[in-house]
């Protein structure tokens, strides 16, 4: 294991053989399976390690999370409060952030806003001790790309992060100045353009900034223009897991896209009541 210090933000760990105990305290259920090491580092879009910033006020929980992620071959940085998280994100340039909603100095959404000011496309997985639909939706409304409630299993956190990193690997790699080998790929519907490599979106001559989940939802719609997609299909494709049957998260993210894509313009995103949603060129 090679260890280096990052200013004011805990420790950075690099390891391909580290593991963590099977059980821990404070909101952790179980641990990583010994046979689950599929080397998800490729999810960053390059051959380098995936970088994950773990932010939790409880040091023991942060250590357990970092241990589980290092077990996957990922590079981790831990921070115990919001100020350290913001400094760490600026120096570490993570591919994803695991962020507790409650921190000693500021709340998670405030930390997210400050991190996104420097890294606008970085996906964020919120951790919350409250297990209700309202709290999950609140985390997503605050700008998070996903929410996990405590207690959680390490396998669940790793799986959720893998999905988020896979969606934004290209842009994360490019933020660190890497050159990707994938060919350029652009989706076009009417005057709406989406670049799958650079993760840039344009409506006419105006660039549209999207979160990781918003981008994935728009990409799914644009890959199926003029086709009605049900909530179940969208949940399965965009979230990659069963969101507890709470299909209202789809409605929430469709409303986000409409505000960014259609606001002040001819609408492109349409609802077919009882059937689902579709995108088509503005009339």
mmCIF file of N, CA, C and O in Angstrom, residues 244-279:
data_model
loop_
_atom_site.group_PDB
_atom_site.id
_atom_site.type_symbol
_atom_site.label_atom_id
_atom_site.label_comp_id
_atom_site.label_asym_id
_atom_site.label_seq_id
_atom_site.Cartn_x
_atom_site.Cartn_y
_atom_site.Cartn_z
ATOM 1 N N UNK A 244 -37.215 0.733 -5.262
ATOM 2 C CA UNK A 244 -38.269 0.484 -4.303
ATOM 3 C C UNK A 244 -39.663 0.737 -4.839
ATOM 4 O O UNK A 244 -40.594 0.966 -4.072
ATOM 5 N N UNK A 245 -39.819 0.688 -6.167
ATOM 6 C CA UNK A 245 -41.132 0.937 -6.738
ATOM 7 C C UNK A 245 -41.537 2.390 -6.732
ATOM 8 O O UNK A 245 -42.672 2.721 -7.037
ATOM 9 N N UNK A 246 -40.621 3.290 -6.355
ATOM 10 C CA UNK A 246 -40.970 4.704 -6.239
ATOM 11 C C UNK A 246 -40.725 5.407 -7.556
ATOM 12 O O UNK A 246 -39.718 6.079 -7.755
ATOM 13 N N UNK A 247 -41.639 5.230 -8.464
ATOM 14 C CA UNK A 247 -41.478 5.762 -9.814
ATOM 15 C C UNK A 247 -41.558 7.281 -9.839
ATOM 16 O O UNK A 247 -41.290 7.891 -10.870
ATOM 17 N N UNK A 248 -41.933 7.927 -8.701
ATOM 18 C CA UNK A 248 -42.010 9.389 -8.708
ATOM 19 C C UNK A 248 -40.636 10.027 -8.885
ATOM 20 O O UNK A 248 -40.541 11.206 -9.210
ATOM 21 N N UNK A 249 -39.565 9.257 -8.687
ATOM 22 C CA UNK A 249 -38.237 9.816 -8.938
ATOM 23 C C UNK A 249 -38.067 10.113 -10.427
ATOM 24 O O UNK A 249 -37.371 11.049 -10.813
ATOM 25 N N UNK A 250 -38.735 9.340 -11.289
ATOM 26 C CA UNK A 250 -38.687 9.612 -12.723
ATOM 27 C C UNK A 250 -39.377 10.941 -13.020
ATOM 28 O O UNK A 250 -38.855 11.782 -13.767
ATOM 29 N N UNK A 251 -40.547 11.160 -12.433
ATOM 30 C CA UNK A 251 -41.259 12.415 -12.626
ATOM 31 C C UNK A 251 -40.397 13.594 -12.183
ATOM 32 O O UNK A 251 -40.360 14.649 -12.840
ATOM 33 N N UNK A 252 -39.696 13.413 -11.064
ATOM 34 C CA UNK A 252 -38.846 14.471 -10.528
ATOM 35 C C UNK A 252 -37.750 14.845 -11.522
ATOM 36 O O UNK A 252 -37.530 16.028 -11.826
ATOM 37 N N UNK A 253 -37.076 13.837 -12.084
ATOM 38 C CA UNK A 253 -35.970 14.116 -12.993
ATOM 39 C C UNK A 253 -36.449 14.571 -14.372
ATOM 40 O O UNK A 253 -35.754 15.332 -15.045
ATOM 41 N N UNK A 254 -37.611 14.135 -14.790
ATOM 42 C CA UNK A 254 -38.189 14.674 -16.021
ATOM 43 C C UNK A 254 -38.451 16.171 -15.854
ATOM 44 O O UNK A 254 -38.185 16.979 -16.761
ATOM 45 N N UNK A 255 -38.943 16.564 -14.676
ATOM 46 C CA UNK A 255 -39.193 17.992 -14.431
ATOM 47 C C UNK A 255 -37.892 18.778 -14.432
ATOM 48 O O UNK A 255 -37.839 19.912 -14.928
ATOM 49 N N UNK A 256 -36.800 18.182 -13.891
ATOM 50 C CA UNK A 256 -35.496 18.844 -13.935
ATOM 51 C C UNK A 256 -35.055 19.075 -15.374
ATOM 52 O O UNK A 256 -34.582 20.161 -15.737
ATOM 53 N N UNK A 257 -35.191 18.040 -16.202
ATOM 54 C CA UNK A 257 -34.773 18.160 -17.596
ATOM 55 C C UNK A 257 -35.592 19.217 -18.332
ATOM 56 O O UNK A 257 -35.057 20.001 -19.130
ATOM 57 N N UNK A 258 -36.884 19.233 -18.082
ATOM 58 C CA UNK A 258 -37.727 20.214 -18.763
ATOM 59 C C UNK A 258 -37.290 21.636 -18.426
ATOM 60 O O UNK A 258 -37.283 22.526 -19.289
ATOM 61 N N UNK A 259 -36.938 21.871 -17.172
ATOM 62 C CA UNK A 259 -36.514 23.214 -16.774
ATOM 63 C C UNK A 259 -35.225 23.612 -17.483
ATOM 64 O O UNK A 259 -35.014 24.788 -17.794
ATOM 65 N N UNK A 260 -34.368 22.640 -17.753
ATOM 66 C CA UNK A 260 -33.083 22.950 -18.371
ATOM 67 C C UNK A 260 -33.125 22.878 -19.895
ATOM 68 O O UNK A 260 -32.422 23.629 -20.578
ATOM 69 N N UNK A 261 -33.922 21.976 -20.439
ATOM 70 C CA UNK A 261 -33.963 21.763 -21.892
ATOM 71 C C UNK A 261 -35.038 22.600 -22.563
ATOM 72 O O UNK A 261 -34.817 23.189 -23.630
ATOM 73 N N UNK A 262 -36.220 22.657 -21.939
ATOM 74 C CA UNK A 262 -37.382 23.252 -22.598
ATOM 75 C C UNK A 262 -37.729 24.662 -22.137
ATOM 76 O O UNK A 262 -38.540 25.330 -22.776
ATOM 77 N N UNK A 263 -37.161 25.122 -21.035
ATOM 78 C CA UNK A 263 -37.546 26.424 -20.478
ATOM 79 C C UNK A 263 -37.349 27.543 -21.504
ATOM 80 O O UNK A 263 -36.243 27.738 -22.012
ATOM 81 N N UNK A 264 -38.430 28.254 -21.822
ATOM 82 C CA UNK A 264 -38.356 29.367 -22.753
ATOM 83 C C UNK A 264 -38.207 28.949 -24.201
ATOM 84 O O UNK A 264 -37.949 29.795 -25.070
ATOM 85 N N UNK A 265 -38.364 27.659 -24.485
ATOM 86 C CA UNK A 265 -38.204 27.161 -25.860
ATOM 87 C C UNK A 265 -39.403 26.283 -26.227
ATOM 88 O O UNK A 265 -40.228 25.948 -25.381
ATOM 89 N N UNK A 266 -39.463 25.877 -27.487
ATOM 90 C CA UNK A 266 -40.499 24.933 -27.901
ATOM 91 C C UNK A 266 -40.235 23.605 -27.201
ATOM 92 O O UNK A 266 -39.130 23.059 -27.297
ATOM 93 N N UNK A 267 -41.206 23.042 -26.466
ATOM 94 C CA UNK A 267 -40.973 21.812 -25.698
ATOM 95 C C UNK A 267 -40.564 20.632 -26.581
ATOM 96 O O UNK A 267 -41.087 20.453 -27.683
ATOM 97 N N UNK A 268 -39.625 19.850 -26.056
ATOM 98 C CA UNK A 268 -39.190 18.622 -26.731
ATOM 99 C C UNK A 268 -39.543 17.388 -25.915
ATOM 100 O O UNK A 268 -39.683 16.303 -26.462
ATOM 101 N N UNK A 269 -39.645 17.526 -24.604
ATOM 102 C CA UNK A 269 -39.937 16.388 -23.726
ATOM 103 C C UNK A 269 -41.435 16.376 -23.447
ATOM 104 O O UNK A 269 -41.995 17.364 -22.960
ATOM 105 N N UNK A 270 -42.079 15.260 -23.762
ATOM 106 C CA UNK A 270 -43.533 15.171 -23.672
ATOM 107 C C UNK A 270 -43.957 13.999 -22.796
ATOM 108 O O UNK A 270 -43.249 12.998 -22.686
ATOM 109 N N UNK A 271 -45.145 14.157 -22.206
ATOM 110 C CA UNK A 271 -45.741 13.108 -21.376
ATOM 111 C C UNK A 271 -46.906 12.477 -22.117
ATOM 112 O O UNK A 271 -47.733 13.190 -22.708
ATOM 113 N N UNK A 272 -46.948 11.151 -22.102
ATOM 114 C CA UNK A 272 -48.121 10.423 -22.599
ATOM 115 C C UNK A 272 -48.773 9.804 -21.371
ATOM 116 O O UNK A 272 -48.261 8.819 -20.827
ATOM 117 N N UNK A 273 -49.833 10.439 -20.928
ATOM 118 C CA UNK A 273 -50.460 10.038 -19.669
ATOM 119 C C UNK A 273 -50.772 8.546 -19.637
ATOM 120 O O UNK A 273 -51.386 8.011 -20.554
ATOM 121 N N UNK A 274 -50.323 7.894 -18.579
ATOM 122 C CA UNK A 274 -50.550 6.466 -18.413
ATOM 123 C C UNK A 274 -49.589 5.593 -19.186
ATOM 124 O O UNK A 274 -49.629 4.365 -19.065
ATOM 125 N N UNK A 275 -48.720 6.203 -19.995
ATOM 126 C CA UNK A 275 -47.797 5.401 -20.816
ATOM 127 C C UNK A 275 -46.332 5.709 -20.521
ATOM 128 O O UNK A 275 -45.530 4.807 -20.358
ATOM 129 N N UNK A 276 -45.992 6.995 -20.463
ATOM 130 C CA UNK A 276 -44.590 7.318 -20.190
ATOM 131 C C UNK A 276 -44.173 8.642 -20.800
ATOM 132 O O UNK A 276 -44.998 9.569 -20.912
ATOM 133 N N UNK A 277 -42.922 8.734 -21.244
ATOM 134 C CA UNK A 277 -42.349 9.983 -21.733
ATOM 135 C C UNK A 277 -41.619 9.751 -23.051
ATOM 136 O O UNK A 277 -41.156 8.655 -23.344
ATOM 137 N N UNK A 278 -41.536 10.816 -23.846
ATOM 138 C CA UNK A 278 -40.790 10.731 -25.101
ATOM 139 C C UNK A 278 -40.184 12.084 -25.411
ATOM 140 O O UNK A 278 -40.576 13.115 -24.862
ATOM 141 N N UNK A 279 -39.183 12.057 -26.286
ATOM 142 C CA UNK A 279 -38.554 13.284 -26.765
ATOM 143 C C UNK A 279 -38.675 13.323 -28.277
ATOM 144 O O UNK A 279 -38.548 12.298 -28.948
#
